[in-house]
PDB file of C-alpha atoms in Angstrom:
ATOM      1  CA  MET A   1     119.665  21.044 116.081  1.00 40.00           C
ATOM      2  CA  THR A   2     116.429  21.816 117.861  1.00 40.00           C
ATOM      3  CA  TRP A   3     118.107  24.836 119.479  1.00 39.00           C
ATOM      4  CA  VAL A   4     118.877  26.210 115.985  1.00 37.00           C
ATOM      5  CA  VAL A   5     115.249  25.844 114.954  1.00 37.00           C
ATOM      6  CA  ALA A   6     114.138  27.535 118.163  1.00 41.00           C
ATOM      7  CA  LEU A   7     116.593  30.377 117.623  1.00 37.00           C
ATOM      8  CA  LEU A   8     115.425  30.912 114.046  1.00 37.00           C
ATOM      9  CA  ALA A   9     111.809  30.920 115.173  1.00 41.00           C
ATOM     10  CA  ALA A  10     112.595  33.519 117.819  1.00 39.00           C
ATOM     11  CA  VAL A  11     114.336  35.730 115.252  1.00 37.00           C
ATOM     12  CA  VAL A  12     111.414  35.448 112.843  1.00 37.00           C
ATOM     13  CA  ALA A  13     108.990  36.341 115.617  1.00 40.00           C
ATOM     14  CA  LEU A  14     111.105  39.333 116.644  1.00 37.00           C
ATOM     15  CA  VAL A  15     111.285  40.639 113.065  1.00 37.00           C
ATOM     16  CA  ALA A  16     107.555  40.129 112.546  1.00 39.00           C
ATOM     17  CA  GLY A  17     106.815  41.947 115.770  1.00 40.00           C
ATOM     18  CA  GLY A  18     108.973  44.862 114.656  1.00 41.00           C
ATOM     19  CA  CYS A  19     106.811  45.337 111.583  1.00 40.00           C
ATOM     20  CA  GLY A  20     103.900  46.634 113.681  1.00 39.00           C
ATOM     21  CA  ASP A  21     100.390  45.368 114.158  1.00 41.00           C
ATOM     22  CA  ASP A  22      99.318  46.332 110.648  1.00 39.00           C
ATOM     23  CA  GLY A  23     101.904  44.112 109.029  1.00 39.00           C
ATOM     24  CA  ALA A  24     103.521  47.014 107.195  1.00 40.00           C
ATOM     25  CA  GLU A  25     107.229  46.741 106.490  1.00 48.00           C
ATOM     26  CA  PRO A  26     109.565  49.186 108.226  1.00 48.00           C
ATOM     27  CA  GLY A  27     109.901  52.331 106.132  1.00 57.00           C
ATOM     28  CA  ALA A  28     106.674  51.704 104.212  1.00 70.00           C
ATOM     29  CA  SER A  29     104.728  54.805 103.164  1.00 82.00           C
ATOM     30  CA  ARG A  30     101.698  55.759 105.231  1.00 92.00           C
ATOM     31  CA  GLU A  31      98.648  55.857 102.942  1.00 96.00           C
ATOM     32  CA  ALA A  32      96.523  58.988 103.297  1.00 97.00           C
ATOM     33  CA  THR A  33      93.518  60.476 101.545  1.00 97.00           C
ATOM     34  CA  LEU A  34      93.178  64.170 100.711  1.00 98.00           C
ATOM     35  CA  VAL A  35      89.794  65.565  99.642  1.00 97.00           C
ATOM     36  CA  LEU A  36      89.615  68.743  97.576  1.00 96.00           C
ATOM     37  CA  ASP A  37      87.348  71.677  98.352  1.00 94.00           C
ATOM     38  CA  PHE A  38      85.929  71.790  94.843  1.00 92.00           C
ATOM     39  CA  ALA A  39      86.353  70.226  91.413  1.00 94.00           C
ATOM     40  CA  PRO A  40      90.062  70.021  90.484  1.00 97.00           C
ATOM     41  CA  ASN A  41      91.400  73.301  89.133  1.00 97.00           C
ATOM     42  CA  ALA A  42      94.590  75.340  88.862  1.00 98.00           C
ATOM     43  CA  ALA A  43      94.665  76.168  92.578  1.00 98.00           C
ATOM     44  CA  HIS A  44      95.251  72.446  93.171  1.00 98.00           C
ATOM     45  CA  ALA A  45      98.230  72.209  90.795  1.00 98.00           C
ATOM     46  CA  PRO A  46     100.744  72.003  93.699  1.00 98.00           C
ATOM     47  CA  LEU A  47      99.035  68.844  94.965  1.00 98.00           C
ATOM     48  CA  TYR A  48      99.153  67.081  91.619  1.00 98.00           C
ATOM     49  CA  LEU A  49     102.719  68.154  90.916  1.00 98.00           C
ATOM     50  CA  ALA A  50     103.782  66.969  94.386  1.00 98.00           C
ATOM     51  CA  ARG A  51     102.209  63.594  93.700  1.00 98.00           C
ATOM     52  CA  GLU A  52     103.647  63.328  90.169  1.00 98.00           C
ATOM     53  CA  ARG A  53     107.181  64.091  91.387  1.00 98.00           C
ATOM     54  CA  GLY A  54     106.965  61.721  94.337  1.00 98.00           C
ATOM     55  CA  LEU A  55     107.298  64.488  96.913  1.00 98.00           C
ATOM     56  CA  PHE A  56     104.820  62.824  99.277  1.00 98.00           C
ATOM     57  CA  GLU A  57     106.417  59.382  99.041  1.00 97.00           C
ATOM     58  CA  ARG A  58     109.887  60.823  99.535  1.00 97.00           C
ATOM     59  CA  ARG A  59     108.660  61.870 102.971  1.00 97.00           C
ATOM     60  CA  GLY A  60     106.928  58.602 103.760  1.00 97.00           C
ATOM     61  CA  ALA A  61     103.344  59.357 102.677  1.00 97.00           C
ATOM     62  CA  ARG A  62     101.334  57.911  99.827  1.00 96.00           C
ATOM     63  CA  VAL A  63      98.555  60.456  99.166  1.00 97.00           C
ATOM     64  CA  GLU A  64      95.369  59.799  97.208  1.00 97.00           C
ATOM     65  CA  ILE A  65      93.711  63.000  95.958  1.00 98.00           C
ATOM     66  CA  ARG A  66      89.915  62.881  95.680  1.00 96.00           C
ATOM     67  CA  ALA A  67      87.431  65.378  94.281  1.00 93.00           C
ATOM     68  CA  PRO A  68      84.418  65.974  96.531  1.00 88.00           C
ATOM     69  CA  GLY A  69      80.882  65.059  95.541  1.00 82.00           C
ATOM     70  CA  ALA A  70      79.755  68.434  96.922  1.00 71.00           C
ATOM     71  CA  SER A  71      81.501  71.438  98.434  1.00 63.00           C
ATOM     72  CA  THR A  72      80.301  70.385 101.913  1.00 71.00           C
ATOM     73  CA  ASP A  73      81.822  66.896 101.700  1.00 83.00           C
ATOM     74  CA  ALA A  74      85.319  67.597 103.020  1.00 88.00           C
ATOM     75  CA  PRO A  75      84.498  68.560 106.648  1.00 90.00           C
ATOM     76  CA  LYS A  76      82.095  65.615 106.938  1.00 90.00           C
ATOM     77  CA  LEU A  77      84.577  63.115 105.522  1.00 92.00           C
ATOM     78  CA  LEU A  78      87.351  64.408 107.771  1.00 93.00           C
ATOM     79  CA  SER A  79      85.308  64.365 110.954  1.00 90.00           C
ATOM     80  CA  ALA A  80      84.005  60.864 110.139  1.00 91.00           C
ATOM     81  CA  GLY A  81      87.541  59.563 109.646  1.00 92.00           C
ATOM     82  CA  ARG A  82      86.941  58.782 105.958  1.00 94.00           C
ATOM     83  CA  ALA A  83      89.661  61.199 104.855  1.00 96.00           C
ATOM     84  CA  ASP A  84      92.958  62.201 106.461  1.00 97.00           C
ATOM     85  CA  PHE A  85      93.365  65.662 104.930  1.00 98.00           C
ATOM     86  CA  ALA A  86      91.230  68.141 103.039  1.00 97.00           C
ATOM     87  CA  ILE A  87      91.456  71.498 101.337  1.00 97.00           C
ATOM     88  CA  LEU A  88      88.989  73.951 102.897  1.00 97.00           C
ATOM     89  CA  ASP A  89      88.085  77.561 102.436  1.00 96.00           C
ATOM     90  CA  ILE A  90      89.239  79.246 105.630  1.00 98.00           C
ATOM     91  CA  GLN A  91      85.684  80.454 106.325  1.00 97.00           C
ATOM     92  CA  ASP A  92      84.425  76.858 106.166  1.00 96.00           C
ATOM     93  CA  LEU A  93      87.110  75.865 108.663  1.00 97.00           C
ATOM     94  CA  ALA A  94      85.873  78.553 111.058  1.00 97.00           C
ATOM     95  CA  ILE A  95      82.260  77.417 110.659  1.00 96.00           C
ATOM     96  CA  ALA A  96      83.169  73.743 111.130  1.00 96.00           C
ATOM     97  CA  ARG A  97      85.076  74.472 114.329  1.00 97.00           C
ATOM     98  CA  GLU A  98      82.219  76.585 115.687  1.00 97.00           C
ATOM     99  CA  ARG A  99      79.950  73.589 115.103  1.00 95.00           C
ATOM    100  CA  GLY A 100      82.233  71.483 117.279  1.00 96.00           C
ATOM    101  CA  LEU A 101      84.324  69.662 114.678  1.00 96.00           C
ATOM    102  CA  ASP A 102      87.922  69.093 115.775  1.00 96.00           C
ATOM    103  CA  LEU A 103      89.593  70.301 112.578  1.00 97.00           C
ATOM    104  CA  VAL A 104      92.867  72.215 112.322  1.00 98.00           C
ATOM    105  CA  ALA A 105      94.734  73.911 109.479  1.00 98.00           C
ATOM    106  CA  VAL A 106      98.326  72.746 108.978  1.00 98.00           C
ATOM    107  CA  ALA A 107      99.423  74.708 105.883  1.00 98.00           C
ATOM    108  CA  PRO A 108      98.158  77.322 103.436  1.00 98.00           C
ATOM    109  CA  LEU A 109      97.498  76.298  99.844  1.00 98.00           C
ATOM    110  CA  VAL A 110      96.469  79.768  98.610  1.00 98.00           C
ATOM    111  CA  ASN A 111      97.736  82.402 101.029  1.00 98.00           C
ATOM    112  CA  ARG A 112      95.668  85.402  99.876  1.00 98.00           C
ATOM    113  CA  PRO A 113      91.913  86.037  99.565  1.00 98.00           C
ATOM    114  CA  LEU A 114      90.232  84.956  96.333  1.00 98.00           C
ATOM    115  CA  ALA A 115      86.766  86.178  97.325  1.00 97.00           C
ATOM    116  CA  ALA A 116      85.583  89.303  95.528  1.00 98.00           C
ATOM    117  CA  VAL A 117      82.610  91.221  94.238  1.00 98.00           C
ATOM    118  CA  LEU A 118      82.495  91.082  90.442  1.00 98.00           C
ATOM    119  CA  SER A 119      80.802  94.242  89.265  1.00 98.00           C
ATOM    120  CA  ARG A 120      79.639  95.738  85.981  1.00 97.00           C
ATOM    121  CA  VAL A 121      79.417  99.150  87.676  1.00 97.00           C
ATOM    122  CA  PRO A 122      81.870 101.305  89.662  1.00 97.00           C
ATOM    123  CA  PRO A 123      81.992 100.618  93.429  1.00 96.00           C
ATOM    124  CA  ALA A 124      80.109 103.821  94.287  1.00 95.00           C
ATOM    125  CA  ALA A 125      77.265 102.804  91.956  1.00 97.00           C
ATOM    126  CA  LEU A 126      76.617  99.626  93.939  1.00 97.00           C
ATOM    127  CA  ALA A 127      74.268 101.641  96.153  1.00 96.00           C
ATOM    128  CA  GLY A 128      71.523 101.338  93.555  1.00 93.00           C
ATOM    129  CA  ALA A 129      72.567  97.974  92.123  1.00 97.00           C
ATOM    130  CA  ARG A 130      71.157  94.460  92.101  1.00 98.00           C
ATOM    131  CA  VAL A 131      73.824  92.241  93.664  1.00 98.00           C
ATOM    132  CA  GLY A 132      73.760  88.467  93.468  1.00 98.00           C
ATOM    133  CA  VAL A 133      74.787  86.327  96.459  1.00 96.00           C
ATOM    134  CA  THR A 134      74.798  82.565  96.962  1.00 94.00           C
ATOM    135  CA  GLY A 135      73.102  82.683 100.341  1.00 91.00           C
ATOM    136  CA  LEU A 136      76.198  81.652 102.319  1.00 90.00           C
ATOM    137  CA  PRO A 137      77.181  83.804 105.335  1.00 91.00           C
ATOM    138  CA  SER A 138      80.646  84.365 103.888  1.00 93.00           C
ATOM    139  CA  ASP A 139      79.072  86.014 100.826  1.00 93.00           C
ATOM    140  CA  ASP A 140      77.351  88.632 102.923  1.00 95.00           C
ATOM    141  CA  ALA A 141      80.593  89.211 104.812  1.00 97.00           C
ATOM    142  CA  VAL A 142      82.477  89.811 101.566  1.00 98.00           C
ATOM    143  CA  LEU A 143      79.770  92.060 100.133  1.00 98.00           C
ATOM    144  CA  ASP A 144      79.395  94.077 103.355  1.00 97.00           C
ATOM    145  CA  THR A 145      83.160  94.595 103.528  1.00 98.00           C
ATOM    146  CA  VAL A 146      83.417  95.767  99.925  1.00 98.00           C
ATOM    147  CA  LEU A 147      80.424  98.090 100.298  1.00 98.00           C
ATOM    148  CA  ARG A 148      81.681  99.637 103.529  1.00 97.00           C
ATOM    149  CA  GLY A 149      85.137 100.059 102.031  1.00 97.00           C
ATOM    150  CA  ALA A 150      83.611 101.803  99.020  1.00 97.00           C
ATOM    151  CA  GLY A 151      81.600 104.137 101.254  1.00 97.00           C
ATOM    152  CA  VAL A 152      78.276 102.476 100.413  1.00 97.00           C
ATOM    153  CA  ASP A 153      75.614 101.612 103.003  1.00 97.00           C
ATOM    154  CA  PRO A 154      75.457  97.772 103.067  1.00 96.00           C
ATOM    155  CA  GLY A 155      71.665  98.039 103.135  1.00 96.00           C
ATOM    156  CA  ALA A 156      71.474 100.093  99.949  1.00 97.00           C
ATOM    157  CA  PRO A 157      71.855  97.468  97.181  1.00 97.00           C
ATOM    158  CA  GLU A 158      69.132  94.971  96.367  1.00 97.00           C
ATOM    159  CA  ARG A 159      70.478  91.537  97.270  1.00 97.00           C
ATOM    160  CA  VAL A 160      69.323  88.668  95.082  1.00 96.00           C
ATOM    161  CA  THR A 161      69.995  85.038  95.988  1.00 96.00           C
ATOM    162  CA  ILE A 162      71.287  83.376  92.818  1.00 96.00           C
ATOM    163  CA  GLY A 163      73.041  80.324  94.255  1.00 94.00           C
ATOM    164  CA  PHE A 164      76.205  79.525  92.332  1.00 92.00           C
ATOM    165  CA  GLN A 165      75.005  81.086  89.075  1.00 96.00           C
ATOM    166  CA  SER A 166      77.056  84.294  89.145  1.00 97.00           C
ATOM    167  CA  VAL A 167      78.549  83.728  85.683  1.00 97.00           C
ATOM    168  CA  ALA A 168      75.183  83.212  84.009  1.00 97.00           C
ATOM    169  CA  ALA A 169      73.513  86.021  85.970  1.00 97.00           C
ATOM    170  CA  LEU A 170      76.240  88.576  85.218  1.00 98.00           C
ATOM    171  CA  ALA A 171      76.609  87.513  81.593  1.00 97.00           C
ATOM    172  CA  ALA A 172      72.863  87.889  81.032  1.00 97.00           C
ATOM    173  CA  GLY A 173      72.705  91.202  82.894  1.00 96.00           C
ATOM    174  CA  ARG A 174      70.244  89.906  85.478  1.00 97.00           C
ATOM    175  CA  VAL A 175      72.424  91.405  88.211  1.00 98.00           C
ATOM    176  CA  ASP A 176      74.853  94.308  88.228  1.00 98.00           C
ATOM    177  CA  ALA A 177      77.324  92.594  90.531  1.00 98.00           C
ATOM    178  CA  ALA A 178      77.806  89.307  92.350  1.00 98.00           C
ATOM    179  CA  THR A 179      80.027  87.733  94.975  1.00 98.00           C
ATOM    180  CA  ALA A 180      82.382  85.181  93.430  1.00 97.00           C
ATOM    181  CA  PHE A 181      86.023  84.171  93.172  1.00 97.00           C
ATOM    182  CA  ARG A 182      88.576  86.009  91.100  1.00 96.00           C
ATOM    183  CA  ASN A 183      90.353  82.807  90.039  1.00 96.00           C
ATOM    184  CA  ALA A 184      87.217  81.088  88.741  1.00 96.00           C
ATOM    185  CA  GLU A 185      84.129  83.113  87.844  1.00 97.00           C
ATOM    186  CA  ALA A 186      86.127  86.244  87.009  1.00 97.00           C
ATOM    187  CA  VAL A 187      88.293  84.273  84.581  1.00 97.00           C
ATOM    188  CA  GLU A 188      85.260  82.732  82.897  1.00 97.00           C
ATOM    189  CA  LEU A 189      83.440  86.047  82.569  1.00 97.00           C
ATOM    190  CA  ARG A 190      86.456  87.697  80.996  1.00 95.00           C
ATOM    191  CA  ARG A 191      86.769  84.756  78.618  1.00 95.00           C
ATOM    192  CA  ARG A 192      83.193  85.491  77.554  1.00 96.00           C
ATOM    193  CA  GLY A 193      84.009  89.152  77.072  1.00 96.00           C
ATOM    194  CA  VAL A 194      81.806  90.409  79.904  1.00 96.00           C
ATOM    195  CA  PRO A 195      83.116  93.784  81.155  1.00 94.00           C
ATOM    196  CA  LEU A 196      83.583  93.768  84.902  1.00 95.00           C
ATOM    197  CA  ARG A 197      85.561  95.110  87.822  1.00 97.00           C
ATOM    198  CA  VAL A 198      87.096  92.643  90.280  1.00 98.00           C
ATOM    199  CA  LEU A 199      86.679  94.153  93.740  1.00 98.00           C
ATOM    200  CA  GLY A 200      88.922  92.019  95.930  1.00 98.00           C
ATOM    201  CA  VAL A 201      87.751  91.858  99.537  1.00 98.00           C
ATOM    202  CA  GLU A 202      91.192  92.702 100.961  1.00 97.00           C
ATOM    203  CA  ARG A 203      91.281  95.944  98.942  1.00 96.00           C
ATOM    204  CA  PHE A 204      88.216  97.139 100.861  1.00 97.00           C
ATOM    205  CA  GLY A 205      89.159  96.380 104.451  1.00 96.00           C
ATOM    206  CA  ALA A 206      89.400  92.623 104.958  1.00 98.00           C
ATOM    207  CA  PRO A 207      92.727  91.235 106.199  1.00 98.00           C
ATOM    208  CA  PRO A 208      94.808  89.373 103.582  1.00 98.00           C
ATOM    209  CA  TYR A 209      93.840  85.970 104.977  1.00 98.00           C
ATOM    210  CA  PRO A 210      94.755  82.649 103.309  1.00 98.00           C
ATOM    211  CA  GLU A 211      91.747  81.585 101.236  1.00 98.00           C
ATOM    212  CA  LEU A 212      92.481  77.855 100.964  1.00 98.00           C
ATOM    213  CA  VAL A 213      94.097  75.843 103.738  1.00 98.00           C
ATOM    214  CA  VAL A 214      95.191  72.236 104.232  1.00 98.00           C
ATOM    215  CA  VAL A 215      93.163  70.758 107.083  1.00 98.00           C
ATOM    216  CA  THR A 216      93.260  67.575 109.163  1.00 98.00           C
ATOM    217  CA  ARG A 217      91.629  66.314 112.348  1.00 97.00           C
ATOM    218  CA  GLY A 218      93.064  67.606 115.585  1.00 97.00           C
ATOM    219  CA  GLU A 219      93.599  64.005 116.668  1.00 96.00           C
ATOM    220  CA  THR A 220      95.674  63.315 113.550  1.00 97.00           C
ATOM    221  CA  ALA A 221      97.805  66.404 114.182  1.00 97.00           C
ATOM    222  CA  ARG A 222      98.436  65.255 117.754  1.00 96.00           C
ATOM    223  CA  SER A 223      98.979  61.530 117.156  1.00 97.00           C
ATOM    224  CA  GLU A 224     100.726  61.566 113.768  1.00 97.00           C
ATOM    225  CA  PRO A 225     102.834  64.737 113.625  1.00 97.00           C
ATOM    226  CA  GLU A 226     105.319  63.092 111.245  1.00 97.00           C
ATOM    227  CA  LEU A 227     102.561  62.419 108.712  1.00 97.00           C
ATOM    228  CA  VAL A 228     101.227  65.966 109.020  1.00 98.00           C
ATOM    229  CA  GLU A 229     104.698  67.429 108.602  1.00 97.00           C
ATOM    230  CA  ALA A 230     105.368  65.191 105.578  1.00 97.00           C
ATOM    231  CA  VAL A 231     102.167  66.199 103.795  1.00 98.00           C
ATOM    232  CA  ALA A 232     102.544  69.899 104.600  1.00 98.00           C
ATOM    233  CA  ALA A 233     106.183  69.955 103.476  1.00 98.00           C
ATOM    234  CA  ALA A 234     105.433  68.119 100.234  1.00 98.00           C
ATOM    235  CA  ILE A 235     102.603  70.532  99.393  1.00 98.00           C
ATOM    236  CA  GLU A 236     104.841  73.528 100.074  1.00 98.00           C
ATOM    237  CA  GLU A 237     107.558  72.060  97.835  1.00 98.00           C
ATOM    238  CA  GLY A 238     104.925  71.466  95.159  1.00 98.00           C
ATOM    239  CA  ALA A 239     103.679  75.040  95.524  1.00 98.00           C
ATOM    240  CA  ALA A 240     107.211  76.429  95.195  1.00 98.00           C
ATOM    241  CA  ALA A 241     107.712  74.330  92.079  1.00 98.00           C
ATOM    242  CA  VAL A 242     104.481  75.609  90.500  1.00 98.00           C
ATOM    243  CA  ARG A 243     105.416  79.197  91.313  1.00 98.00           C
ATOM    244  CA  SER A 244     108.689  78.762  89.415  1.00 98.00           C
ATOM    245  CA  GLU A 245     107.484  76.238  86.811  1.00 98.00           C
ATOM    246  CA  PRO A 246     103.815  76.995  86.093  1.00 98.00           C
ATOM    247  CA  GLU A 247     103.781  74.896  82.928  1.00 98.00           C
ATOM    248  CA  ALA A 248     104.918  71.852  84.909  1.00 98.00           C
ATOM    249  CA  GLY A 249     102.062  72.451  87.343  1.00 98.00           C
ATOM    250  CA  LEU A 250      99.576  72.660  84.495  1.00 98.00           C
ATOM    251  CA  ASP A 251     100.994  69.498  82.906  1.00 98.00           C
ATOM    252  CA  ALA A 252     100.582  67.573  86.172  1.00 98.00           C
ATOM    253  CA  LEU A 253      97.018  68.840  86.684  1.00 98.00           C
ATOM    254  CA  LEU A 254      95.898  68.079  83.138  1.00 98.00           C
ATOM    255  CA  ALA A 255      97.550  64.651  83.134  1.00 98.00           C
ATOM    256  CA  ALA A 256      95.707  63.704  86.315  1.00 97.00           C
ATOM    257  CA  VAL A 257      92.284  65.212  85.545  1.00 97.00           C
ATOM    258  CA  ALA A 258      90.580  64.533  82.228  1.00 96.00           C
ATOM    259  CA  GLY A 259      88.479  67.162  80.501  1.00 96.00           C
ATOM    260  CA  LEU A 260      90.151  70.345  81.764  1.00 97.00           C
ATOM    261  CA  ASP A 261      90.845  73.097  79.248  1.00 97.00           C
ATOM    262  CA  ARG A 262      94.480  74.148  79.328  1.00 97.00           C
ATOM    263  CA  GLU A 263      93.837  77.765  78.338  1.00 97.00           C
ATOM    264  CA  THR A 264      91.257  78.220  81.098  1.00 97.00           C
ATOM    265  CA  GLN A 265      93.448  76.566  83.719  1.00 98.00           C
ATOM    266  CA  ALA A 266      96.445  78.655  82.634  1.00 98.00           C
ATOM    267  CA  ALA A 267      94.385  81.820  83.128  1.00 98.00           C
ATOM    268  CA  GLN A 268      93.260  80.619  86.564  1.00 98.00           C
ATOM    269  CA  LEU A 269      96.805  79.705  87.535  1.00 98.00           C
ATOM    270  CA  GLU A 270      97.992  83.179  86.577  1.00 98.00           C
ATOM    271  CA  VAL A 271      95.623  84.584  89.223  1.00 97.00           C
ATOM    272  CA  VAL A 272      96.757  82.306  92.068  1.00 98.00           C
ATOM    273  CA  ARG A 273     100.343  81.493  91.140  1.00 98.00           C
ATOM    274  CA  ASP A 274     102.135  84.027  93.354  1.00 97.00           C
ATOM    275  CA  ALA A 275      99.863  83.204  96.301  1.00 98.00           C
ATOM    276  CA  LEU A 276     100.479  79.450  96.317  1.00 98.00           C
ATOM    277  CA  GLY A 277     101.981  77.951  99.462  1.00 98.00           C
ATOM    278  CA  GLY A 278     103.953  79.984 101.969  1.00 97.00           C
ATOM    279  CA  GLU A 279     103.472  80.168 105.725  1.00 96.00           C
ATOM    280  CA  PHE A 280     100.726  81.285 108.067  1.00 98.00           C
ATOM    281  CA  ASP A 281     101.007  84.846 109.358  1.00 97.00           C
ATOM    282  CA  ARG A 282      99.735  84.833 112.959  1.00 97.00           C
ATOM    283  CA  GLU A 283      98.973  88.539 113.022  1.00 98.00           C
ATOM    284  CA  VAL A 284      96.919  88.268 109.842  1.00 98.00           C
ATOM    285  CA  LEU A 285      95.082  85.224 111.216  1.00 98.00           C
ATOM    286  CA  GLU A 286      94.182  87.108 114.408  1.00 98.00           C
ATOM    287  CA  ARG A 287      92.819  89.973 112.316  1.00 98.00           C
ATOM    288  CA  TRP A 288      90.890  87.507 110.145  1.00 98.00           C
ATOM    289  CA  ALA A 289      89.364  85.867 113.240  1.00 98.00           C
ATOM    290  CA  ARG A 290      88.039  89.209 114.452  1.00 98.00           C
ATOM    291  CA  TRP A 291      86.802  90.127 110.961  1.00 98.00           C
ATOM    292  CA  ALA A 292      84.989  86.785 110.550  1.00 98.00           C
ATOM    293  CA  ALA A 293      83.083  87.378 113.801  1.00 98.00           C
ATOM    294  CA  GLU A 294      82.377  91.052 113.092  1.00 97.00           C
ATOM    295  CA  ARG A 295      80.958  90.191 109.667  1.00 96.00           C
ATOM    296  CA  GLY A 296      78.778  87.344 110.951  1.00 96.00           C
ATOM    297  CA  ILE A 297      80.559  84.353 109.418  1.00 97.00           C
ATOM    298  CA  VAL A 298      80.853  82.959 112.950  1.00 97.00           C
ATOM    299  CA  THR A 299      79.521  84.144 116.300  1.00 97.00           C
ATOM    300  CA  ASP A 300      82.840  84.400 118.113  1.00 97.00           C
ATOM    301  CA  PRO A 301      86.379  84.887 116.770  1.00 98.00           C
ATOM    302  CA  PRO A 302      88.031  81.520 116.118  1.00 98.00           C
ATOM    303  CA  ASP A 303      90.812  80.515 118.503  1.00 98.00           C
ATOM    304  CA  VAL A 304      93.786  80.987 116.182  1.00 98.00           C
ATOM    305  CA  ALA A 305      96.264  79.078 118.365  1.00 97.00           C
ATOM    306  CA  ALA A 306      93.943  76.055 118.456  1.00 98.00           C
ATOM    307  CA  ALA A 307      92.851  76.197 114.809  1.00 98.00           C
ATOM    308  CA  PHE A 308      96.358  76.744 113.372  1.00 98.00           C
ATOM    309  CA  PRO A 309      98.683  74.668 115.575  1.00 94.00           C
ATOM    310  CA  ARG A 310     101.726  74.578 113.255  1.00 82.00           C
TER     311      ARG A 310
END
């Protein structure tokens, strides 16, 4: 019977070898980490709903969603191989690539600009206003675009660096306007009853670029296209579900993240809901690349074909 034992041993060895070097069983989900761009909020509802409904696992991916310690964490974690995917502001993707990081966008999460100037005064009155900015290059790009579109000399307002304190500064009247996001600071200011105008950057000359994008390493996109496709498809299905079932998206977000206020998140979701998911528009991306360089976010226009390979 020694030949039987030998045959069984050969079969066992063949099966074990077919499982791969990592010992994973055939068909097992690939574990992946996704880092958010900011603290969890309504814009991330598609991710949490996709995870809750098993949309990632259905496609062979088991995705862990992590909040960043700081807004600059995601590019660093991606490039260091400590995360597989991240949500980035499209301007941060451009800056990261210009600094030599091999990062690519594989899907939009929010396919319209969220950046805006929040103003207590009419656009024309910004010429003599105090305007708060964080100090980031993208802030100046947004402000310059809004001012030019309103017929105001970009050098006319007094620019005040306020960091990320636009809500407090506008509420207290320390500035007349500030760069911020319509889905976050604008919602909070309106909740506090502060009168303001939301001057969306695309209304004043910027292309309607996707604000938040799903990003991975170029190497991951090249070596694991099935994983990238699985994650992108699951996020798009989650986005479509939130667009049609916003309450389900809120339920998934609030169940996963303790301490969020439902009323606030519902108001934020109302702002982004129709812009969740979708597809990249190449013509818009080319216009955005030129705009980003013209406004000083980056030195040269990003290579759209390289940065958005899907």
